[in-house]
PDB file of C-alpha atoms in Angstrom:
ATOM      1  CA  MET A 135       0.124 -12.008  19.922  1.00  0.00           C
ATOM      2  CA  ASN A 136       1.460  -8.490  20.218  1.00  0.00           C
ATOM      3  CA  THR A 137      -0.841  -6.412  17.845  1.00  0.00           C
ATOM      4  CA  HIS A 138      -0.273  -2.946  16.813  1.00  0.00           C
ATOM      5  CA  LEU A 139      -3.624  -1.895  15.141  1.00  0.00           C
ATOM      6  CA  THR A 140      -4.187   1.469  13.686  1.00  0.00           C
ATOM      7  CA  TYR A 141      -6.833   2.758  11.286  1.00  0.00           C
ATOM      8  CA  ARG A 142      -6.929   5.310   8.645  1.00  0.00           C
ATOM      9  CA  LYS A 143      -9.774   6.728   6.625  1.00  0.00           C
ATOM     10  CA  ALA A 144     -10.473   4.792   3.497  1.00  0.00           C
ATOM     11  CA  THR A 145     -10.064   6.657   0.055  1.00  0.00           C
ATOM     12  CA  GLU A 146     -11.260   6.012  -3.480  1.00  0.00           C
ATOM     13  CA  ASN A 147      -7.528   4.427  -3.987  1.00  0.00           C
ATOM     14  CA  ASP A 148      -8.718   1.648  -1.433  1.00  0.00           C
ATOM     15  CA  LEU A 149     -11.501   0.328  -3.784  1.00  0.00           C
ATOM     16  CA  ASP A 150      -9.689  -2.460  -5.288  1.00  0.00           C
ATOM     17  CA  TYR A 151      -8.335  -3.629  -2.032  1.00  0.00           C
ATOM     18  CA  LEU A 152     -11.878  -3.441  -0.434  1.00  0.00           C
ATOM     19  CA  LEU A 153     -13.458  -5.318  -3.451  1.00  0.00           C
ATOM     20  CA  ASP A 154     -10.819  -8.053  -3.136  1.00  0.00           C
ATOM     21  CA  LEU A 155     -11.250  -7.952   0.813  1.00  0.00           C
ATOM     22  CA  ARG A 156     -14.927  -8.444   0.552  1.00  0.00           C
ATOM     23  CA  THR A 157     -14.777 -11.019  -2.113  1.00  0.00           C
ATOM     24  CA  LYS A 158     -12.490 -13.077   0.108  1.00  0.00           C
ATOM     25  CA  THR A 159     -14.488 -12.546   3.410  1.00  0.00           C
ATOM     26  CA  MET A 160     -18.077 -12.162   2.358  1.00  0.00           C
ATOM     27  CA  VAL A 161     -18.890 -13.511  -1.021  1.00  0.00           C
ATOM     28  CA  PRO A 162     -18.847 -17.153   0.335  1.00  0.00           C
ATOM     29  CA  HIS A 163     -21.591 -16.275   2.979  1.00  0.00           C
ATOM     30  CA  TYR A 164     -23.593 -14.496   0.456  1.00  0.00           C
ATOM     31  CA  ALA A 165     -23.385 -17.488  -2.025  1.00  0.00           C
ATOM     32  CA  GLU A 166     -24.430 -19.772   0.948  1.00  0.00           C
ATOM     33  CA  SER A 167     -27.271 -17.650   1.920  1.00  0.00           C
ATOM     34  CA  ASN A 168     -28.332 -17.455  -1.958  1.00  0.00           C
ATOM     35  CA  LEU A 169     -27.678 -13.557  -2.057  1.00  0.00           C
ATOM     36  CA  PRO A 170     -26.233 -11.640  -4.688  1.00  0.00           C
ATOM     37  CA  THR A 171     -22.488 -12.157  -5.323  1.00  0.00           C
ATOM     38  CA  ASP A 172     -21.852 -10.314  -8.707  1.00  0.00           C
ATOM     39  CA  HIS A 173     -19.361  -7.331  -9.049  1.00  0.00           C
ATOM     40  CA  GLU A 174     -22.175  -4.951  -8.741  1.00  0.00           C
ATOM     41  CA  ALA A 175     -23.705  -6.200  -5.625  1.00  0.00           C
ATOM     42  CA  THR A 176     -20.233  -6.502  -4.088  1.00  0.00           C
ATOM     43  CA  LEU A 177     -19.328  -2.820  -5.100  1.00  0.00           C
ATOM     44  CA  LYS A 178     -22.674  -1.732  -3.730  1.00  0.00           C
ATOM     45  CA  ARG A 179     -21.747  -3.025  -0.289  1.00  0.00           C
ATOM     46  CA  VAL A 180     -18.301  -1.566  -0.366  1.00  0.00           C
ATOM     47  CA  LEU A 181     -19.624   1.623  -1.254  1.00  0.00           C
ATOM     48  CA  TYR A 182     -22.340   1.466   1.313  1.00  0.00           C
ATOM     49  CA  ALA A 183     -21.699   4.373   4.165  1.00  0.00           C
ATOM     50  CA  PHE A 184     -18.099   4.532   2.531  1.00  0.00           C
ATOM     51  CA  GLU A 185     -17.652   7.723   4.457  1.00  0.00           C
ATOM     52  CA  LYS A 186     -17.523   5.797   7.686  1.00  0.00           C
ATOM     53  CA  ALA A 187     -14.839   3.243   6.167  1.00  0.00           C
ATOM     54  CA  HIS A 188     -11.634   2.502   7.946  1.00  0.00           C
ATOM     55  CA  ILE A 189      -8.875   0.600   6.722  1.00  0.00           C
ATOM     56  CA  ILE A 190      -7.619  -1.457   9.624  1.00  0.00           C
ATOM     57  CA  LEU A 191      -3.678  -1.781   9.496  1.00  0.00           C
ATOM     58  CA  LEU A 192      -1.413  -4.129  11.591  1.00  0.00           C
ATOM     59  CA  ASP A 193       2.079  -2.824  11.531  1.00  0.00           C
ATOM     60  CA  ASN A 194       1.157  -0.441   8.773  1.00  0.00           C
ATOM     61  CA  GLN A 195      -0.144  -3.115   6.491  1.00  0.00           C
ATOM     62  CA  PRO A 196      -3.936  -3.493   5.460  1.00  0.00           C
ATOM     63  CA  VAL A 197      -5.774  -6.354   7.228  1.00  0.00           C
ATOM     64  CA  GLY A 198      -9.499  -5.270   7.174  1.00  0.00           C
ATOM     65  CA  LEU A 199     -12.058  -2.898   7.134  1.00  0.00           C
ATOM     66  CA  LEU A 200     -14.208  -1.200   9.921  1.00  0.00           C
ATOM     67  CA  LYS A 201     -17.326   0.781   9.242  1.00  0.00           C
ATOM     68  CA  ILE A 202     -18.779   2.193  12.398  1.00  0.00           C
ATOM     69  CA  SER A 203     -21.411   4.859  13.189  1.00  0.00           C
ATOM     70  CA  THR A 204     -22.159   6.383  16.570  1.00  0.00           C
ATOM     71  CA  ALA A 205     -25.354   8.555  17.307  1.00  0.00           C
ATOM     72  CA  ASP A 206     -28.267   8.763  19.844  1.00  0.00           C
ATOM     73  CA  HIS A 207     -26.560   6.336  22.323  1.00  0.00           C
ATOM     74  CA  LYS A 208     -25.805   3.421  19.907  1.00  0.00           C
ATOM     75  CA  THR A 209     -22.739   2.405  18.376  1.00  0.00           C
ATOM     76  CA  ASP A 210     -23.289   0.650  15.078  1.00  0.00           C
ATOM     77  CA  VAL A 211     -20.740  -2.082  13.759  1.00  0.00           C
ATOM     78  CA  LEU A 212     -21.885  -1.379  10.210  1.00  0.00           C
ATOM     79  CA  GLN A 213     -19.039  -3.765   8.771  1.00  0.00           C
ATOM     80  CA  LEU A 214     -16.037  -5.639  10.091  1.00  0.00           C
ATOM     81  CA  GLN A 215     -13.839  -7.402   7.706  1.00  0.00           C
ATOM     82  CA  ILE A 216     -10.489  -9.202   8.594  1.00  0.00           C
ATOM     83  CA  ASP A 217      -8.373 -10.627   5.523  1.00  0.00           C
ATOM     84  CA  PRO A 218      -8.703 -14.487   5.846  1.00  0.00           C
ATOM     85  CA  ALA A 219      -5.047 -14.663   6.179  1.00  0.00           C
ATOM     86  CA  GLN A 220      -5.386 -12.800   9.381  1.00  0.00           C
ATOM     87  CA  GLN A 221      -8.191 -14.467  11.007  1.00  0.00           C
ATOM     88  CA  GLY A 222      -7.961 -16.644  14.020  1.00  0.00           C
ATOM     89  CA  LYS A 223      -5.250 -14.202  15.448  1.00  0.00           C
ATOM     90  CA  GLY A 224      -7.583 -12.085  17.845  1.00  0.00           C
ATOM     91  CA  LEU A 225      -7.787  -9.155  15.660  1.00  0.00           C
ATOM     92  CA  GLY A 226     -11.466  -9.127  15.396  1.00  0.00           C
ATOM     93  CA  LYS A 227     -11.673  -9.907  19.240  1.00  0.00           C
ATOM     94  CA  LYS A 228      -9.475  -7.038  20.060  1.00  0.00           C
ATOM     95  CA  ILE A 229     -11.208  -4.495  17.852  1.00  0.00           C
ATOM     96  CA  LEU A 230     -14.709  -5.531  19.090  1.00  0.00           C
ATOM     97  CA  THR A 231     -13.337  -5.355  22.656  1.00  0.00           C
ATOM     98  CA  ASP A 232     -12.105  -2.010  22.189  1.00  0.00           C
ATOM     99  CA  ILE A 233     -15.243  -0.577  20.445  1.00  0.00           C
ATOM    100  CA  LEU A 234     -17.199  -2.326  23.459  1.00  0.00           C
ATOM    101  CA  ASN A 235     -15.017  -0.638  26.018  1.00  0.00           C
ATOM    102  CA  GLU A 236     -15.665   2.709  24.258  1.00  0.00           C
ATOM    103  CA  ALA A 237     -19.402   2.293  24.147  1.00  0.00           C
ATOM    104  CA  LEU A 238     -19.394   1.138  28.004  1.00  0.00           C
ATOM    105  CA  LEU A 239     -17.620   4.415  28.848  1.00  0.00           C
ATOM    106  CA  ALA A 240     -20.247   6.541  26.648  1.00  0.00           C
ATOM    107  CA  GLY A 241     -23.284   4.565  27.848  1.00  0.00           C
ATOM    108  CA  ASN A 242     -23.801   3.395  24.195  1.00  0.00           C
ATOM    109  CA  THR A 243     -25.509  -0.016  23.127  1.00  0.00           C
ATOM    110  CA  VAL A 244     -23.562  -1.599  20.257  1.00  0.00           C
ATOM    111  CA  LEU A 245     -25.526  -3.191  17.532  1.00  0.00           C
ATOM    112  CA  LEU A 246     -24.559  -5.507  14.571  1.00  0.00           C
ATOM    113  CA  SER A 247     -25.788  -7.915  12.267  1.00  0.00           C
ATOM    114  CA  VAL A 248     -24.342 -11.041  10.970  1.00  0.00           C
ATOM    115  CA  LEU A 249     -25.473 -13.557   8.123  1.00  0.00           C
ATOM    116  CA  LYS A 250     -26.255 -16.856   9.746  1.00  0.00           C
ATOM    117  CA  THR A 251     -23.569 -18.673   7.742  1.00  0.00           C
ATOM    118  CA  ASN A 252     -20.828 -16.620   9.348  1.00  0.00           C
ATOM    119  CA  LYS A 253     -19.082 -18.183  12.008  1.00  0.00           C
ATOM    120  CA  ALA A 254     -18.378 -14.749  13.305  1.00  0.00           C
ATOM    121  CA  GLN A 255     -21.573 -14.899  15.369  1.00  0.00           C
ATOM    122  CA  TYR A 256     -19.739 -17.169  17.813  1.00  0.00           C
ATOM    123  CA  LEU A 257     -17.461 -14.469  18.474  1.00  0.00           C
ATOM    124  CA  TYR A 258     -20.025 -11.906  18.892  1.00  0.00           C
ATOM    125  CA  THR A 259     -21.903 -14.193  21.372  1.00  0.00           C
ATOM    126  CA  SER A 260     -18.641 -14.857  23.371  1.00  0.00           C
ATOM    127  CA  LEU A 261     -18.254 -11.310  23.732  1.00  0.00           C
ATOM    128  CA  GLY A 262     -21.736 -10.821  25.171  1.00  0.00           C
ATOM    129  CA  PHE A 263     -23.795  -9.708  22.320  1.00  0.00           C
ATOM    130  CA  LYS A 264     -27.266 -11.135  22.368  1.00  0.00           C
ATOM    131  CA  THR A 265     -29.551 -11.905  19.362  1.00  0.00           C
ATOM    132  CA  ILE A 266     -32.492  -9.498  19.407  1.00  0.00           C
ATOM    133  CA  SER A 267     -34.065 -10.401  16.030  1.00  0.00           C
ATOM    134  CA  GLU A 268     -33.342 -12.286  12.928  1.00  0.00           C
ATOM    135  CA  ASP A 269     -34.572 -12.554   9.209  1.00  0.00           C
ATOM    136  CA  GLU A 270     -34.310 -15.304   6.739  1.00  0.00           C
ATOM    137  CA  HIS A 271     -30.355 -14.543   6.281  1.00  0.00           C
ATOM    138  CA  SER A 272     -29.190 -12.653   9.502  1.00  0.00           C
ATOM    139  CA  TYR A 273     -29.116 -12.448  13.186  1.00  0.00           C
ATOM    140  CA  PHE A 274     -29.370  -8.784  14.775  1.00  0.00           C
ATOM    141  CA  MET A 275     -27.240  -8.589  17.810  1.00  0.00           C
ATOM    142  CA  GLU A 276     -26.828  -6.140  20.579  1.00  0.00           C
ATOM    143  CA  PHE A 277     -24.496  -5.316  23.281  1.00  0.00           C
ATOM    144  CA  SER A 278     -26.143  -3.319  26.073  1.00  0.00           C
ATOM    145  CA  PRO A 279     -24.200  -1.587  28.762  1.00  0.00           C
ATOM    146  CA  LEU A 280     -26.728  -2.337  31.384  1.00  0.00           C
TER     147      LEU A 280
END
């Protein structure tokens, strides 16, 4: 697949898109995990670290969300969501591979968490992430450059 991905900073004008995206991508996993799925809980997750939110664009069309934070030799993938209509096309793998390559160059460890009900965990494992801890609902994973 020839993927031309770009990113732009999310703004308040993107809130409706981001709420819809989160509803399509995450609410099923939250429901399966018996976590809150109401509008208020969904909006709270959309607004979490909103200053780090970037809309993922494929050929200038929005296809997802990436929130990432880098500090103290750590790159934290806070949220990565790909529209279900675009899943299975290698976009998530490409985005994560780019993040891992940048982290390797900087000597950063990459951290993320994934709900136990989310099949994305298999992608993360295939890219070299290791589970370092877990709680009732999530796996906490790490990719170390060493």
